[in-house]
Structure formats: structure tokens, C-alpha cells
Amino acid sequence: MNYEQNYGSETTPKVRDERIDSVKYWLIVLVIAGHVFIRDEFSHHSKACVVAWQWIYIFHMPLFIFISGYFSRKKDWKDFWPTIWQLLEPLIVFQTLFLIPRLISKGTDNIFVTVLTPRYILWYLLSLIYWRLMIQIIPDRILNNTKLVLICTICISILAGFLSFGKFLSIQKTLSFMPFFFLGYFMRGKNIYLPNKYKPFGFLFLALTITIPLFFPQYLGNLTHTAHYGSIYSATRRMFVFGLATLMSIAFINTCPNKPWVARQGRFTMQYYIYHAMVITPLMIIASKLNITASFVSAIIYTAVMTIGIGIASRLPNFTKFTNPSSFLKN
């Protein structure tokens, strides 16, 4: 079986679903855009950037996590551990790279907590390890009970907001987003597409949802899902946001443009995910040195520069190997 180290996928069948690859590509573009919009340089000076990143954050990670579950399955332990290493290795390597400058410049009062708190985008890799381990160790008699598992994971997700793990070991996000992973797992092999006649309604729905962060941001709460609830009312906001995320994900899956070049790039979303995190800060430093004004337009330009730059780099022969350095040793 062809194994591909993709952000959001574990294994790929011999006949790829290009529509899913296209969805993954457009999602990773939204990931990059969201990480640009949320930076202080933009969010403090542009209301459009704030609205855009809130809209993106409602559904982009729930949908990516759904796709992760969609491509995950139980397997023999001998075959399972290499897939975990494919995630653990970049987590260790890039966690180290992110931590070194921080420890040098700021130091830390608690090195244990600092080391075990995934930096920046790396939480997803650790959460994906947790979720895949859950599938592997949960007995089949329980895992095959779809309704029971989904109800339990939804309850855990809602109750997790009352805990205060923060970003430590990615526990908070793992519990919060868990229903989307298992929903994707249970949808494996099933049709997730609507007839083409519904595509205009999908576009319209996605366009209308922008009104929520624009006019009613108070109903969204903390979209990073790392802070614990301040009140019971926050739990109802999480339920609202996750319900909205589900509907937006359905609309997004069925409206994404599907072109061969887009699908090809969708195979490299792991690399897009990690590489953009390495270049975004240096790019912002260069922009500040050049006195480039922070605006919604410039944020779009930065997003395009990183996306196109990584896309060009994807043509390099060792493009996919730098996220897993041990692959060089195998050769």
C-alpha cells in the first residue's frame, strides 16, 4: 500500500480521491492565511483580518481533523508503530527547533512544562498521535458502536472546556476536537459528497456565515479551544460553534475547486503545514524592515507568497524528506 505523509491523512488507496486532495490543499491555504491574520501585526490594525481569521477558525481544523479520521484505521501493531513515528519524528525535531530560540532569548521557569507544551502548530501532530492510539486500543466491540462512541466523544468535548489543561501536552485540544476525528473515522468508505446541484447553496451558505464573526463575534467564544470555560454559557457557545463547523465543513467539501494541479499539491499538506510555520516569522521581520504596511491586502499577499513559495519548493527531490530526517538514513 502506498504510504504518504500527509497532514490530515494516514494511508492512501491505490486510486486517490482527488476531490479530497483538493479540499486538503484549500484547507492548508486557509491554515496559512489564518496564521497570518491572527498575528498582532494584522489583528491589531485590521478588522477585516480579525473577521477573516475568526471565520477560518470556526471550521478549518474540525474539517482537517475529520479528514484525518477518514483516512485512519486499525492495523497490526507492527504496521502501526511506523505510522506513529512518521508523526512523532517531526514533532520532536521541530519542537526542538522552535524551543531553542525561545529558551535562549527568554529562558523558562519550568523547563518540564515548556518542553512538553507543543509549540505553535505542533499540537496537531501530538493530538493525531493520541487519536490514532485511541482507535488502535479501543476494543472493537466498543469502537463498532458508532452512536455510543460519537455521543461519548461529544460529551467529553463539551466537558473538556471545564478543565484547565491549556496547551500542555495538547490535552485540551485533543479532547475538544475528538468528535470530528471519530466522525471522520466512521465515515470511511461512505459518500461524503452532495450532488452538484447543491453547490450554489454551499457557496451561499459559506458567504452568509461571514456575518457571524462580523456582527455576532460574541457567540463564537474562544476559537483556539485552549482556554477553559468562564461560565456554563461558554459550553453552549462551543456546541453552537461545532454545529456551525459541521455545516460549514459540508459546504466547503462540496464547493472546493477540483483541478489536477490542486490535487497534486494536496498530497503535500504536511510539508505546507510545517514549512510555513518556519518561514512566517522571518517573512514578517523582513516586511517590518521594509516598512510594509500591515493590512488585509498585505496579509493576503503574505499568504500567497508562502503558499506559492512552498508549492515551487515541492518540486525539489527531497521536499518531503526534511519533515522526517530519518528517511535520509533509510536511503
mmCIF file of N, CA, C and O in Angstrom, residues 53-113:
data_model
loop_
_atom_site.group_PDB
_atom_site.id
_atom_site.type_symbol
_atom_site.label_atom_id
_atom_site.label_comp_id
_atom_site.label_asym_id
_atom_site.label_seq_id
_atom_site.Cartn_x
_atom_site.Cartn_y
_atom_site.Cartn_z
ATOM 1 N N TRP A 53 -9.945 35.685 10.172
ATOM 2 C CA TRP A 53 -9.377 34.553 10.912
ATOM 3 C C TRP A 53 -10.425 33.873 11.790
ATOM 4 O O TRP A 53 -10.401 32.653 11.972
ATOM 5 N N GLN A 54 -11.393 34.632 12.300
ATOM 6 C CA GLN A 54 -12.460 34.000 13.072
ATOM 7 C C GLN A 54 -13.302 33.087 12.181
ATOM 8 O O GLN A 54 -13.665 31.973 12.589
ATOM 9 N N TRP A 55 -13.607 33.536 10.971
ATOM 10 C CA TRP A 55 -14.372 32.715 10.035
ATOM 11 C C TRP A 55 -13.620 31.435 9.702
ATOM 12 O O TRP A 55 -14.190 30.345 9.706
ATOM 13 N N ILE A 56 -12.319 31.568 9.454
ATOM 14 C CA ILE A 56 -11.490 30.403 9.139
ATOM 15 C C ILE A 56 -11.437 29.439 10.322
ATOM 16 O O ILE A 56 -11.582 28.223 10.167
ATOM 17 N N TYR A 57 -11.260 29.994 11.522
ATOM 18 C CA TYR A 57 -11.057 29.154 12.707
ATOM 19 C C TYR A 57 -12.325 28.428 13.148
ATOM 20 O O TYR A 57 -12.260 27.509 13.959
ATOM 21 N N ILE A 58 -13.480 28.822 12.659
ATOM 22 C CA ILE A 58 -14.697 28.103 13.004
ATOM 23 C C ILE A 58 -14.637 26.664 12.506
ATOM 24 O O ILE A 58 -15.005 25.727 13.222
ATOM 25 N N PHE A 59 -14.118 26.462 11.279
ATOM 26 C CA PHE A 59 -14.268 25.132 10.676
ATOM 27 C C PHE A 59 -12.995 24.520 10.112
ATOM 28 O O PHE A 59 -12.988 23.315 9.823
ATOM 29 N N HIS A 60 -11.898 25.272 9.939
ATOM 30 C CA HIS A 60 -10.783 24.695 9.183
ATOM 31 C C HIS A 60 -10.129 23.520 9.905
ATOM 32 O O HIS A 60 -9.836 22.491 9.292
ATOM 33 N N MET A 61 -9.928 23.607 11.227
ATOM 34 C CA MET A 61 -9.344 22.472 11.938
ATOM 35 C C MET A 61 -10.347 21.337 12.151
ATOM 36 O O MET A 61 -9.980 20.158 11.992
ATOM 37 N N PRO A 62 -11.607 21.618 12.487
ATOM 38 C CA PRO A 62 -12.565 20.493 12.539
ATOM 39 C C PRO A 62 -12.612 19.687 11.247
ATOM 40 O O PRO A 62 -12.665 18.456 11.289
ATOM 41 N N LEU A 63 -12.554 20.369 10.094
ATOM 42 C CA LEU A 63 -12.604 19.647 8.823
ATOM 43 C C LEU A 63 -11.312 18.886 8.572
ATOM 44 O O LEU A 63 -11.339 17.742 8.106
ATOM 45 N N PHE A 64 -10.162 19.488 8.884
ATOM 46 C CA PHE A 64 -8.904 18.763 8.721
ATOM 47 C C PHE A 64 -8.874 17.525 9.607
ATOM 48 O O PHE A 64 -8.415 16.451 9.208
ATOM 49 N N ILE A 65 -9.372 17.663 10.819
ATOM 50 C CA ILE A 65 -9.381 16.536 11.757
ATOM 51 C C ILE A 65 -10.348 15.459 11.286
ATOM 52 O O ILE A 65 -10.078 14.257 11.414
ATOM 53 N N PHE A 66 -11.475 15.872 10.726
ATOM 54 C CA PHE A 66 -12.417 14.915 10.123
ATOM 55 C C PHE A 66 -11.715 14.099 9.039
ATOM 56 O O PHE A 66 -11.856 12.870 8.978
ATOM 57 N N ILE A 67 -10.952 14.779 8.177
ATOM 58 C CA ILE A 67 -10.237 14.089 7.111
ATOM 59 C C ILE A 67 -9.185 13.149 7.689
ATOM 60 O O ILE A 67 -8.948 12.046 7.171
ATOM 61 N N SER A 68 -8.542 13.560 8.787
ATOM 62 C CA SER A 68 -7.574 12.681 9.451
ATOM 63 C C SER A 68 -8.238 11.382 9.884
ATOM 64 O O SER A 68 -7.693 10.290 9.699
ATOM 65 N N GLY A 69 -9.424 11.499 10.494
ATOM 66 C CA GLY A 69 -10.144 10.304 10.907
ATOM 67 C C GLY A 69 -10.606 9.483 9.722
ATOM 68 O O GLY A 69 -10.599 8.247 9.764
ATOM 69 N N TYR A 70 -10.970 10.146 8.658
ATOM 70 C CA TYR A 70 -11.448 9.486 7.446
ATOM 71 C C TYR A 70 -10.384 8.557 6.857
ATOM 72 O O TYR A 70 -10.702 7.519 6.282
ATOM 73 N N PHE A 71 -9.107 8.928 7.016
ATOM 74 C CA PHE A 71 -8.019 8.135 6.464
ATOM 75 C C PHE A 71 -7.317 7.279 7.521
ATOM 76 O O PHE A 71 -6.250 6.733 7.257
ATOM 77 N N SER A 72 -7.890 7.173 8.702
ATOM 78 C CA SER A 72 -7.279 6.376 9.765
ATOM 79 C C SER A 72 -8.038 5.065 9.926
ATOM 80 O O SER A 72 -9.245 4.996 9.680
ATOM 81 N N ARG A 73 -7.324 4.039 10.365
ATOM 82 C CA ARG A 73 -7.955 2.745 10.592
ATOM 83 C C ARG A 73 -7.074 1.909 11.501
ATOM 84 O O ARG A 73 -5.893 2.204 11.686
ATOM 85 N N LYS A 74 -7.661 0.869 12.063
ATOM 86 C CA LYS A 74 -6.870 -0.065 12.857
ATOM 87 C C LYS A 74 -5.978 -0.885 11.947
ATOM 88 O O LYS A 74 -6.312 -1.164 10.797
ATOM 89 N N LYS A 75 -4.825 -1.294 12.484
ATOM 90 C CA LYS A 75 -3.922 -2.148 11.724
ATOM 91 C C LYS A 75 -3.095 -2.977 12.688
ATOM 92 O O LYS A 75 -3.154 -2.764 13.916
ATOM 93 N N ASP A 76 -2.327 -3.897 12.182
ATOM 94 C CA ASP A 76 -1.436 -4.679 13.032
ATOM 95 C C ASP A 76 -0.454 -3.738 13.718
ATOM 96 O O ASP A 76 0.008 -2.760 13.125
ATOM 97 N N TRP A 77 -0.101 -4.076 14.971
ATOM 98 C CA TRP A 77 0.801 -3.206 15.718
ATOM 99 C C TRP A 77 2.130 -3.032 15.001
ATOM 100 O O TRP A 77 2.745 -1.958 15.047
ATOM 101 N N LYS A 78 2.572 -4.072 14.308
ATOM 102 C CA LYS A 78 3.835 -3.982 13.581
ATOM 103 C C LYS A 78 3.773 -2.907 12.500
ATOM 104 O O LYS A 78 4.752 -2.197 12.255
ATOM 105 N N ASP A 79 2.628 -2.761 11.866
ATOM 106 C CA ASP A 79 2.453 -1.740 10.839
ATOM 107 C C ASP A 79 2.045 -0.398 11.428
ATOM 108 O O ASP A 79 2.213 0.645 10.792
ATOM 109 N N PHE A 80 1.517 -0.438 12.642
ATOM 110 C CA PHE A 80 1.011 0.789 13.263
ATOM 111 C C PHE A 80 2.121 1.707 13.744
ATOM 112 O O PHE A 80 2.079 2.916 13.513
ATOM 113 N N TRP A 81 3.142 1.149 14.402
ATOM 114 C CA TRP A 81 4.171 1.995 15.003
ATOM 115 C C TRP A 81 4.943 2.844 13.993
ATOM 116 O O TRP A 81 5.263 4.005 14.285
ATOM 117 N N PRO A 82 5.251 2.359 12.796
ATOM 118 C CA PRO A 82 5.910 3.243 11.824
ATOM 119 C C PRO A 82 5.073 4.465 11.465
ATOM 120 O O PRO A 82 5.620 5.544 11.218
ATOM 121 N N THR A 83 3.743 4.324 11.439
ATOM 122 C CA THR A 83 2.900 5.480 11.137
ATOM 123 C C THR A 83 2.925 6.492 12.274
ATOM 124 O O THR A 83 2.801 7.697 12.034
ATOM 125 N N ILE A 84 3.079 6.019 13.515
ATOM 126 C CA ILE A 84 3.205 6.928 14.653
ATOM 127 C C ILE A 84 4.552 7.656 14.596
ATOM 128 O O ILE A 84 4.648 8.860 14.870
ATOM 129 N N TRP A 85 5.594 6.924 14.208
ATOM 130 C CA TRP A 85 6.915 7.553 14.096
ATOM 131 C C TRP A 85 6.908 8.648 13.032
ATOM 132 O O TRP A 85 7.589 9.666 13.179
ATOM 133 N N GLN A 86 6.132 8.462 11.984
ATOM 134 C CA GLN A 86 6.040 9.474 10.935
ATOM 135 C C GLN A 86 5.510 10.793 11.486
ATOM 136 O O GLN A 86 5.787 11.859 10.927
ATOM 137 N N LEU A 87 4.756 10.748 12.571
ATOM 138 C CA LEU A 87 4.244 11.959 13.217
ATOM 139 C C LEU A 87 5.137 12.398 14.371
ATOM 140 O O LEU A 87 5.348 13.596 14.587
ATOM 141 N N LEU A 88 5.664 11.429 15.114
ATOM 142 C CA LEU A 88 6.457 11.747 16.297
ATOM 143 C C LEU A 88 7.794 12.377 15.924
ATOM 144 O O LEU A 88 8.265 13.300 16.609
ATOM 145 N N GLU A 89 8.389 11.916 14.846
ATOM 146 C CA GLU A 89 9.697 12.450 14.460
ATOM 147 C C GLU A 89 9.655 13.943 14.140
ATOM 148 O O GLU A 89 10.429 14.716 14.719
ATOM 149 N N PRO A 90 8.756 14.423 13.255
ATOM 150 C CA PRO A 90 8.713 15.867 13.026
ATOM 151 C C PRO A 90 8.297 16.648 14.261
ATOM 152 O O PRO A 90 8.728 17.790 14.452
ATOM 153 N N LEU A 91 7.479 16.031 15.127
ATOM 154 C CA LEU A 91 7.100 16.700 16.372
ATOM 155 C C LEU A 91 8.330 16.968 17.227
ATOM 156 O O LEU A 91 8.524 18.081 17.737
ATOM 157 N N ILE A 92 9.194 15.971 17.380
ATOM 158 C CA ILE A 92 10.399 16.129 18.190
ATOM 159 C C ILE A 92 11.380 17.106 17.538
ATOM 160 O O ILE A 92 11.905 18.013 18.193
ATOM 161 N N VAL A 93 11.584 16.937 16.233
ATOM 162 C CA VAL A 93 12.568 17.768 15.519
ATOM 163 C C VAL A 93 12.166 19.232 15.541
ATOM 164 O O VAL A 93 12.952 20.113 15.920
ATOM 165 N N PHE A 94 10.938 19.524 15.170
ATOM 166 C CA PHE A 94 10.532 20.922 15.046
ATOM 167 C C PHE A 94 10.176 21.541 16.398
ATOM 168 O O PHE A 94 10.289 22.752 16.568
ATOM 169 N N GLN A 95 9.785 20.733 17.359
ATOM 170 C CA GLN A 95 9.619 21.251 18.717
ATOM 171 C C GLN A 95 10.962 21.747 19.234
ATOM 172 O O GLN A 95 11.054 22.817 19.854
ATOM 173 N N THR A 96 12.011 20.994 18.965
ATOM 174 C CA THR A 96 13.359 21.405 19.369
ATOM 175 C C THR A 96 13.772 22.693 18.668
ATOM 176 O O THR A 96 14.303 23.620 19.290
ATOM 177 N N LEU A 97 13.504 22.764 17.366
ATOM 178 C CA LEU A 97 13.878 23.958 16.610
ATOM 179 C C LEU A 97 13.115 25.191 17.084
ATOM 180 O O LEU A 97 13.666 26.302 17.125
ATOM 181 N N PHE A 98 11.850 25.021 17.429
ATOM 182 C CA PHE A 98 11.056 26.152 17.920
ATOM 183 C C PHE A 98 11.464 26.566 19.329
ATOM 184 O O PHE A 98 11.393 27.744 19.696
ATOM 185 N N LEU A 99 11.898 25.586 20.143
ATOM 186 C CA LEU A 99 12.197 25.873 21.546
ATOM 187 C C LEU A 99 13.548 26.546 21.736
ATOM 188 O O LEU A 99 13.706 27.384 22.633
ATOM 189 N N ILE A 100 14.536 26.188 20.931
ATOM 190 C CA ILE A 100 15.892 26.711 21.132
ATOM 191 C C ILE A 100 15.929 28.234 21.168
ATOM 192 O O ILE A 100 16.472 28.831 22.117
ATOM 193 N N PRO A 101 15.371 28.950 20.177
ATOM 194 C CA PRO A 101 15.409 30.416 20.239
ATOM 195 C C PRO A 101 14.675 30.975 21.450
ATOM 196 O O PRO A 101 15.116 31.956 22.053
ATOM 197 N N ARG A 102 13.550 30.333 21.823
ATOM 198 C CA ARG A 102 12.784 30.801 22.970
ATOM 199 C C ARG A 102 13.585 30.661 24.261
ATOM 200 O O ARG A 102 13.625 31.574 25.088
ATOM 201 N N LEU A 103 14.228 29.501 24.429
ATOM 202 C CA LEU A 103 14.992 29.266 25.653
ATOM 203 C C LEU A 103 16.196 30.191 25.732
ATOM 204 O O LEU A 103 16.578 30.646 26.820
ATOM 205 N N ILE A 104 16.783 30.492 24.586
ATOM 206 C CA ILE A 104 17.952 31.385 24.578
ATOM 207 C C ILE A 104 17.553 32.819 24.911
ATOM 208 O O ILE A 104 18.214 33.497 25.694
ATOM 209 N N SER A 105 16.449 33.278 24.329
ATOM 210 C CA SER A 105 16.062 34.685 24.488
ATOM 211 C C SER A 105 15.284 34.957 25.766
ATOM 212 O O SER A 105 15.469 35.987 26.409
ATOM 213 N N LYS A 106 14.398 34.007 26.164
ATOM 214 C CA LYS A 106 13.512 34.272 27.295
ATOM 215 C C LYS A 106 13.770 33.386 28.495
ATOM 216 O O LYS A 106 13.410 33.733 29.625
ATOM 217 N N GLY A 107 14.367 32.229 28.269
ATOM 218 C CA GLY A 107 14.529 31.294 29.369
ATOM 219 C C GLY A 107 13.181 30.726 29.780
ATOM 220 O O GLY A 107 12.168 30.932 29.109
ATOM 221 N N THR A 108 13.137 30.032 30.908
ATOM 222 C CA THR A 108 11.880 29.476 31.383
ATOM 223 C C THR A 108 11.966 29.168 32.870
ATOM 224 O O THR A 108 13.029 28.850 33.397
ATOM 225 N N ASP A 109 10.823 29.287 33.530
ATOM 226 C CA ASP A 109 10.758 28.957 34.955
ATOM 227 C C ASP A 109 10.482 27.473 35.174
ATOM 228 O O ASP A 109 10.795 26.924 36.219
ATOM 229 N N ASN A 110 9.891 26.837 34.182
ATOM 230 C CA ASN A 110 9.535 25.424 34.310
ATOM 231 C C ASN A 110 9.868 24.721 33.009
ATOM 232 O O ASN A 110 9.054 24.674 32.087
ATOM 233 N N ILE A 111 11.075 24.189 32.921
ATOM 234 C CA ILE A 111 11.539 23.571 31.686
ATOM 235 C C ILE A 111 10.699 22.357 31.330
ATOM 236 O O ILE A 111 10.462 22.072 30.142
ATOM 237 N N PHE A 112 10.200 21.634 32.327
ATOM 238 C CA PHE A 112 9.395 20.436 32.079
ATOM 239 C C PHE A 112 8.123 20.787 31.323
ATOM 240 O O PHE A 112 7.795 20.175 30.299
ATOM 241 N N VAL A 113 7.394 21.785 31.802
ATOM 242 C CA VAL A 113 6.144 22.197 31.156
ATOM 243 C C VAL A 113 6.432 22.781 29.781
ATOM 244 O O VAL A 113 5.715 22.517 28.810
#
